[in-house]
Tab-separated table of C-alpha atoms in Angstrom:
chain	number	residue	atom	x	y	z
A	164	UNK	CA	-16.398	7.498	6.156
A	165	UNK	CA	-14.217	9.380	3.772
A	166	UNK	CA	-12.914	8.079	0.723
A	167	UNK	CA	-10.352	8.215	-2.054
A	168	UNK	CA	-11.568	10.262	-5.285
A	169	UNK	CA	-10.174	9.003	-8.373
A	170	UNK	CA	-9.972	11.215	-11.177
A	171	UNK	CA	-9.746	9.392	-14.597
A	172	UNK	CA	-10.527	11.538	-17.045
A	173	UNK	CA	-8.922	14.904	-17.958
A	174	UNK	CA	-9.900	18.158	-17.009
A	175	UNK	CA	-9.903	20.839	-14.372
A	176	UNK	CA	-10.320	20.723	-10.952
A	177	UNK	CA	-11.081	24.151	-8.469
A	178	UNK	CA	-12.853	25.186	-5.588
A	179	UNK	CA	-16.686	26.194	-5.556
A	180	UNK	CA	-17.622	28.103	-2.950
A	181	UNK	CA	-17.084	26.049	0.011
A	182	UNK	CA	-16.840	22.751	-2.251
A	183	UNK	CA	-14.971	21.103	-4.801
A	184	UNK	CA	-15.732	20.820	-8.443
A	185	UNK	CA	-14.444	18.849	-11.434
A	186	UNK	CA	-14.878	19.916	-14.959
A	187	UNK	CA	-13.855	17.516	-17.341
A	188	UNK	CA	-12.830	18.397	-20.858
A	189	UNK	CA	-15.662	15.796	-22.011
A	190	UNK	CA	-18.904	15.569	-20.089
A	191	UNK	CA	-20.600	17.051	-17.163
A	192	UNK	CA	-19.530	18.995	-14.327
A	193	UNK	CA	-19.709	17.535	-10.640
A	194	UNK	CA	-19.669	18.951	-7.667
A	195	UNK	CA	-17.600	16.948	-4.630
A	196	UNK	CA	-18.315	17.641	-0.978
A	197	UNK	CA	-15.004	18.176	0.205
A	198	UNK	CA	-16.135	17.088	4.090
A	199	UNK	CA	-16.226	13.355	2.245
A	200	UNK	CA	-12.633	12.946	0.421
A	201	UNK	CA	-10.033	11.438	2.446
A	202	UNK	CA	-7.409	11.829	-0.522
A	203	UNK	CA	-7.273	12.171	-4.567
A	204	UNK	CA	-5.379	9.995	-7.065
A	205	UNK	CA	-5.111	11.806	-10.365
A	206	UNK	CA	-4.894	9.248	-13.305
A	207	UNK	CA	-5.300	11.566	-16.322
A	208	UNK	CA	-3.936	15.137	-17.342
A	209	UNK	CA	-4.995	17.698	-14.499
A	210	UNK	CA	-5.272	21.107	-14.268
A	211	UNK	CA	-5.645	23.204	-10.883
A	212	UNK	CA	-4.696	26.836	-9.149
A	213	UNK	CA	-3.522	27.625	-5.635
A	214	UNK	CA	-6.660	28.637	-4.652
A	215	UNK	CA	-7.942	24.942	-4.907
A	216	UNK	CA	-4.111	23.659	-3.261
A	217	UNK	CA	-4.927	25.929	-0.388
A	218	UNK	CA	-8.719	24.948	0.126
A	219	UNK	CA	-7.497	21.577	0.153
A	220	UNK	CA	-4.807	22.136	2.173
A	221	UNK	CA	-6.884	23.372	5.248
A	222	UNK	CA	-8.615	20.184	5.356
A	223	UNK	CA	-5.892	18.191	5.009
A	224	UNK	CA	-6.054	16.331	1.846
A	225	UNK	CA	-3.048	15.235	-0.261
A	226	UNK	CA	-3.225	14.334	-3.301
A	227	UNK	CA	-1.311	11.362	-5.470
A	228	UNK	CA	-0.340	11.259	-8.990
A	229	UNK	CA	-0.353	8.352	-11.393
A	230	UNK	CA	1.180	8.391	-15.356
A	231	UNK	CA	-0.610	7.117	-18.418
A	232	UNK	CA	0.776	3.382	-17.087
A	233	UNK	CA	-0.844	3.855	-13.748
A	234	UNK	CA	2.631	3.985	-11.659
A	235	UNK	CA	2.962	6.268	-8.713
A	236	UNK	CA	4.856	9.732	-9.654
A	237	UNK	CA	4.247	11.432	-6.468
A	238	UNK	CA	2.237	13.328	-4.019
A	239	UNK	CA	1.288	16.891	-2.539
A	240	UNK	CA	1.525	16.871	0.935
A	241	UNK	CA	-0.305	19.758	2.408
A	242	UNK	CA	1.791	21.191	5.436
A	243	UNK	CA	1.899	18.951	8.453
A	244	UNK	CA	-0.519	20.070	11.319
A	245	UNK	CA	0.493	17.120	13.548
A	246	UNK	CA	4.076	18.744	13.900
A	247	UNK	CA	5.977	16.868	16.937
A	248	UNK	CA	9.576	18.162	17.340
A	249	UNK	CA	10.697	15.285	19.838
A	250	UNK	CA	8.825	12.654	17.926
A	251	UNK	CA	11.139	13.613	14.759
A	252	UNK	CA	13.999	13.209	16.941
A	253	UNK	CA	13.386	10.117	18.443
A	254	UNK	CA	12.556	8.522	14.886
A	255	UNK	CA	16.061	9.879	13.816
A	256	UNK	CA	17.679	8.545	16.835
A	257	UNK	CA	16.139	5.246	16.370
A	258	UNK	CA	17.335	4.806	12.641
A	259	UNK	CA	20.667	5.525	13.763
A	260	UNK	CA	21.124	3.348	16.230
A	261	UNK	CA	21.849	-0.089	14.020
A	262	UNK	CA	20.542	-2.076	16.816
A	263	UNK	CA	17.080	-0.251	17.409
A	264	UNK	CA	16.510	-0.043	13.602
A	265	UNK	CA	16.945	-3.663	12.869
A	266	UNK	CA	14.877	-4.823	15.723
A	267	UNK	CA	12.174	-2.976	14.310
A	268	UNK	CA	12.854	-3.994	10.277
A	269	UNK	CA	12.673	-7.572	11.867
A	270	UNK	CA	9.308	-6.858	13.320
A	271	UNK	CA	8.074	-5.741	9.748
A	272	UNK	CA	9.586	-8.842	7.783
A	273	UNK	CA	7.871	-11.226	10.376
A	274	UNK	CA	4.740	-9.280	10.384
A	275	UNK	CA	4.867	-9.476	6.442
A	276	UNK	CA	6.055	-13.076	6.308
A	277	UNK	CA	3.358	-14.137	8.777
A	278	UNK	CA	0.521	-12.833	6.578
A	279	UNK	CA	2.202	-14.350	3.631
A	280	UNK	CA	1.954	-17.696	5.263
A	281	UNK	CA	-1.821	-17.275	6.352
A	282	UNK	CA	-2.517	-16.329	2.556
A	283	UNK	CA	-0.777	-19.634	1.782
A	284	UNK	CA	-2.782	-21.693	4.261
A	285	UNK	CA	-6.069	-20.084	3.539
A	286	UNK	CA	-5.545	-21.438	-0.103
A	287	UNK	CA	-3.936	-24.305	1.308
A	288	UNK	CA	-7.270	-25.236	2.742
A	289	UNK	CA	-9.356	-24.920	-0.100
A	290	UNK	CA	-8.227	-27.494	-2.684
A	291	UNK	CA	-4.618	-25.711	-3.461
A	292	UNK	CA	-2.066	-27.577	-2.859
A	293	UNK	CA	0.759	-25.019	-1.551
A	294	UNK	CA	2.107	-27.051	0.793
A	295	UNK	CA	5.804	-27.276	-0.358
A	296	UNK	CA	6.425	-23.531	-0.204
A	297	UNK	CA	4.722	-23.374	3.095
A	298	UNK	CA	7.606	-25.101	4.842
A	299	UNK	CA	9.911	-23.232	2.829
A	300	UNK	CA	8.491	-19.985	4.438
A	301	UNK	CA	8.035	-21.536	7.712
A	302	UNK	CA	12.007	-22.338	7.579
A	303	UNK	CA	13.157	-18.727	6.332
A	304	UNK	CA	10.710	-17.040	8.960
A	305	UNK	CA	13.469	-18.532	11.506
A	306	UNK	CA	16.019	-16.992	10.122
A	307	UNK	CA	14.581	-13.320	10.571
A	308	UNK	CA	15.611	-12.796	13.824
A	309	UNK	CA	19.211	-14.375	13.325
A	310	UNK	CA	19.954	-11.840	10.758
A	311	UNK	CA	22.474	-9.044	11.941
A	312	UNK	CA	22.541	-6.316	8.995
A	313	UNK	CA	19.282	-4.747	7.030
A	314	UNK	CA	20.922	-6.450	4.049
A	315	UNK	CA	21.129	-9.825	5.592
A	316	UNK	CA	17.266	-9.178	6.813
A	317	UNK	CA	16.149	-8.230	3.083
A	318	UNK	CA	18.094	-11.576	1.575
A	319	UNK	CA	15.841	-13.381	3.746
A	320	UNK	CA	12.852	-11.305	2.667
A	321	UNK	CA	13.824	-11.555	-0.705
A	322	UNK	CA	13.755	-15.439	-0.175
A	323	UNK	CA	10.531	-15.758	1.133
A	324	UNK	CA	8.981	-13.629	-1.490
A	325	UNK	CA	10.483	-16.105	-4.207
A	326	UNK	CA	8.648	-18.896	-2.368
A	327	UNK	CA	5.628	-17.068	-2.295
A	328	UNK	CA	5.250	-15.806	-5.812
A	329	UNK	CA	6.208	-19.423	-6.986
A	330	UNK	CA	2.819	-20.685	-5.197
A	331	UNK	CA	0.629	-18.001	-7.030
A	332	UNK	CA	1.082	-19.897	-10.246
A	333	UNK	CA	-1.124	-22.662	-8.272
A	334	UNK	CA	-3.293	-20.411	-5.994
A	335	UNK	CA	-4.371	-18.057	-9.530
A	336	UNK	CA	-6.954	-20.019	-11.993
A	337	UNK	CA	-5.433	-18.515	-14.943
A	338	UNK	CA	-2.526	-19.563	-16.911
A	339	UNK	CA	-0.339	-16.679	-15.253
A	340	UNK	CA	3.454	-18.309	-15.943
A	341	UNK	CA	4.598	-16.176	-13.288
A	342	UNK	CA	8.265	-16.640	-12.408
A	343	UNK	CA	9.399	-13.841	-10.489
A	344	UNK	CA	9.139	-10.171	-9.403
A	345	UNK	CA	9.871	-7.873	-11.520
A	346	UNK	CA	9.575	-4.021	-11.539
A	347	UNK	CA	11.417	-1.364	-13.314
A	348	UNK	CA	9.220	-1.524	-15.716
A	349	UNK	CA	6.869	-4.806	-14.985
A	350	UNK	CA	7.385	-7.260	-18.034
A	351	UNK	CA	4.034	-9.106	-17.793
A	352	UNK	CA	0.682	-9.310	-16.781
A	353	UNK	CA	0.592	-10.203	-13.176
A	354	UNK	CA	3.888	-7.884	-12.780
A	355	UNK	CA	1.916	-4.935	-14.118
A	356	UNK	CA	-1.288	-5.660	-11.792
A	357	UNK	CA	1.268	-6.572	-8.620
A	358	UNK	CA	2.989	-2.763	-9.163
A	359	UNK	CA	-0.595	-0.479	-9.948
A	360	UNK	CA	-1.710	-2.499	-6.622
A	361	UNK	CA	0.905	-1.677	-4.636
A	362	UNK	CA	1.230	1.529	-5.697
A	363	UNK	CA	-2.406	2.368	-4.506
A	364	UNK	CA	-1.480	0.637	-1.180
A	365	UNK	CA	1.719	2.949	-1.033
A	366	UNK	CA	-0.565	6.279	-1.572
A	367	UNK	CA	-3.059	4.936	1.073
A	368	UNK	CA	-0.398	4.549	3.585
A	369	UNK	CA	1.071	7.813	2.716
A	370	UNK	CA	-2.349	9.430	3.587
A	371	UNK	CA	-2.624	7.934	6.631
A	372	UNK	CA	0.705	8.793	7.882
A	373	UNK	CA	-0.577	12.112	6.628
A	374	UNK	CA	-2.703	12.143	10.000
A	375	UNK	CA	0.073	11.215	12.324
A	376	UNK	CA	3.347	12.958	13.607
A	377	UNK	CA	5.255	10.750	11.548
A	378	UNK	CA	8.027	11.874	9.168
A	379	UNK	CA	7.334	9.729	6.113
A	380	UNK	CA	10.935	10.371	4.528
A	381	UNK	CA	12.485	8.117	7.893
A	382	UNK	CA	12.583	4.730	7.507
A	383	UNK	CA	14.025	1.414	9.181
A	384	UNK	CA	13.733	-1.557	6.678
A	385	UNK	CA	14.219	0.422	3.209
A	386	UNK	CA	16.687	3.048	3.302
A	387	UNK	CA	15.528	6.346	3.376
A	388	UNK	CA	16.298	8.075	-0.072
A	389	UNK	CA	15.344	11.379	-1.810
A	390	UNK	CA	12.077	11.442	-3.964
A	391	UNK	CA	10.357	8.978	-2.013
A	392	UNK	CA	8.362	8.328	1.479
A	393	UNK	CA	10.642	4.759	2.349
A	394	UNK	CA	8.395	4.773	5.859
A	395	UNK	CA	5.191	4.160	3.743
A	396	UNK	CA	7.374	1.140	2.028
A	397	UNK	CA	8.252	-0.306	5.436
A	398	UNK	CA	4.633	-0.268	6.526
A	399	UNK	CA	3.269	-1.399	3.127
A	400	UNK	CA	5.022	-4.831	3.212
A	401	UNK	CA	2.865	-5.985	6.274
A	402	UNK	CA	-0.341	-5.066	4.750
A	403	UNK	CA	0.272	-6.026	0.718
A	404	UNK	CA	-0.469	-9.923	1.916
A	405	UNK	CA	-3.923	-8.850	3.760
A	406	UNK	CA	-4.867	-5.992	1.228
A	407	UNK	CA	-3.099	-6.227	-2.124
A	408	UNK	CA	-2.249	-9.862	-2.731
A	409	UNK	CA	-5.743	-11.124	-1.567
A	410	UNK	CA	-7.519	-8.641	-3.685
A	411	UNK	CA	-5.124	-9.829	-6.770
A	412	UNK	CA	-6.466	-13.422	-6.403
A	413	UNK	CA	-9.700	-12.743	-6.339
A	414	UNK	CA	-9.671	-10.601	-9.212
A	415	UNK	CA	-7.928	-13.242	-11.240
A	416	UNK	CA	-9.806	-16.027	-10.183
A	417	UNK	CA	-13.143	-14.563	-10.860
A	418	UNK	CA	-11.802	-13.639	-14.099
A	419	UNK	CA	-12.543	-9.823	-13.199
A	420	UNK	CA	-9.006	-9.244	-15.021
A	421	UNK	CA	-7.208	-11.378	-17.315
A	422	UNK	CA	-5.237	-10.528	-19.911
A	423	UNK	CA	-8.024	-8.552	-22.365
A	424	UNK	CA	-7.770	-5.866	-19.331
A	425	UNK	CA	-4.290	-5.112	-20.816
A	426	UNK	CA	-2.860	-3.177	-23.772
A	427	UNK	CA	-0.679	-6.499	-25.089
A	428	UNK	CA	0.877	-4.061	-27.612
A	429	UNK	CA	2.844	-2.675	-24.426
A	430	UNK	CA	3.817	-6.171	-22.942
A	431	UNK	CA	0.671	-6.245	-20.807
A	432	UNK	CA	2.331	-3.055	-19.080
A	433	UNK	CA	-0.836	-0.762	-19.388
A	434	UNK	CA	-3.810	-1.642	-17.947
A	435	UNK	CA	-7.043	-0.376	-19.860
A	436	UNK	CA	-8.820	2.202	-18.119
A	437	UNK	CA	-11.657	-0.135	-17.202
A	438	UNK	CA	-9.795	-2.368	-15.628
A	439	UNK	CA	-7.856	0.423	-13.547
A	440	UNK	CA	-11.339	2.101	-12.317
A	441	UNK	CA	-12.553	-1.706	-11.042
A	442	UNK	CA	-9.093	-2.202	-9.134
A	443	UNK	CA	-9.482	1.004	-7.825
A	444	UNK	CA	-13.032	0.536	-6.747
A	445	UNK	CA	-12.262	-3.322	-5.571
A	446	UNK	CA	-9.301	-2.064	-3.478
A	447	UNK	CA	-11.673	0.480	-1.603
A	448	UNK	CA	-13.980	-1.731	-1.034
A	449	UNK	CA	-11.686	-4.223	0.836
A	450	UNK	CA	-10.369	-1.089	2.867
A	451	UNK	CA	-13.987	-0.509	4.055
A	452	UNK	CA	-14.082	-4.334	5.319
A	453	UNK	CA	-14.411	-4.225	8.902
A	454	UNK	CA	-13.025	-6.823	11.546
A	455	UNK	CA	-13.365	-6.975	15.580
A	456	UNK	CA	-10.067	-5.632	16.888
A	457	UNK	CA	-9.167	-8.423	19.403
A	458	UNK	CA	-7.166	-5.643	21.778
A	459	UNK	CA	-9.973	-2.604	20.991
A	460	UNK	CA	-12.727	-4.900	21.137
A	461	UNK	CA	-14.697	-3.282	18.244
A	462	UNK	CA	-14.931	-3.119	14.668
A	463	UNK	CA	-12.313	-1.439	12.822
A	464	UNK	CA	-12.045	-1.266	9.055
A	465	UNK	CA	-8.920	-2.085	7.083
A	466	UNK	CA	-7.671	1.289	6.218
A	467	UNK	CA	-8.073	2.245	10.034
A	468	UNK	CA	-6.029	-0.897	10.812
A	469	UNK	CA	-2.885	1.121	9.160
A	470	UNK	CA	-3.459	3.937	11.357
A	471	UNK	CA	-3.355	1.657	14.280
A	472	UNK	CA	0.026	0.445	13.373
A	473	UNK	CA	1.078	4.012	12.782
A	474	UNK	CA	-0.033	4.540	16.223
A	475	UNK	CA	1.991	1.514	17.751
A	476	UNK	CA	4.907	2.643	15.902
A	477	UNK	CA	5.097	6.087	17.626
A	478	UNK	CA	4.570	4.207	21.022
A	479	UNK	CA	7.738	2.301	20.088
A	480	UNK	CA	9.759	5.047	18.823
A	481	UNK	CA	8.953	7.151	22.618
A	482	UNK	CA	9.525	4.258	24.543
A	483	UNK	CA	6.107	3.936	25.504
A	484	UNK	CA	5.138	0.283	24.384
A	485	UNK	CA	7.436	-2.371	22.208
A	486	UNK	CA	6.356	-2.707	18.691
A	487	UNK	CA	4.654	-5.720	17.410
A	488	UNK	CA	3.620	-5.620	13.689
A	489	UNK	CA	0.364	-6.288	12.771
A	490	UNK	CA	-0.590	-9.658	12.246
A	491	UNK	CA	-4.028	-11.464	10.710
A	492	UNK	CA	-5.643	-13.205	13.465
A	493	UNK	CA	-9.058	-14.301	11.870
């Protein structure tokens, strides 16, 4: 199975014969077999040339860039090799049809909120009394199909997340005093952690979109806009509870991540390098986990579940099969 290659040290990365070579400013050179790489995440200062870009483009390898604070800043997206003009037309037509767009957006939020509920149910059954928030979310979920606009739907989604995040103070064993989600910029340890993990998931989904015929700039829940791949934001809503939130709970409850993992002088805005590397490594381990797929009848990885979700969306867009969002079944 291919995997992401994370770069935390500044240096050069280049083509060397038929593989890649990373030359850090400090330390030994390292050869990287290109056949094993799915994408590259750059967390440091990096230099490369067009020979390198041309080479990784032949293999369809995206590069994702993160700044000093571990915030996602952009991607190098190789020329698409799976172009499908008719699918692009269909993708746009569904977006322009308000009723069809709302239907898909509701399916995204229905699946995302179901997965949120399953997370709470899991911890409620293990001695964490979050039943009051489960009841609130259950009631809010019934409003999803009653919404008439995207803005109404986003309002319901926001209320669901407000209830969900309120339960985190019970789920997490550390004293986190988590009241609300703040993103630009994060204002405490938990918000910084969520932002970083969500950025990694966003990049992962973009890499998976590249291997389909979907256009990542055309979305249904989030408004398409400049300088972002908004379809990845749509799909990430579904997988954040399974991949991101469960990882965060595990890291905090095992004390793998604590206040000491952050630079306190920057209001916990900056994750230390060792903590950043730990989170990325644990995320990769989570994505490698497998589950027997109830329809395919075989083991599939969590990462491949993302690809399957994109295939389901394609089938819906071309009118082959109605889309139903991924819901945790185990």
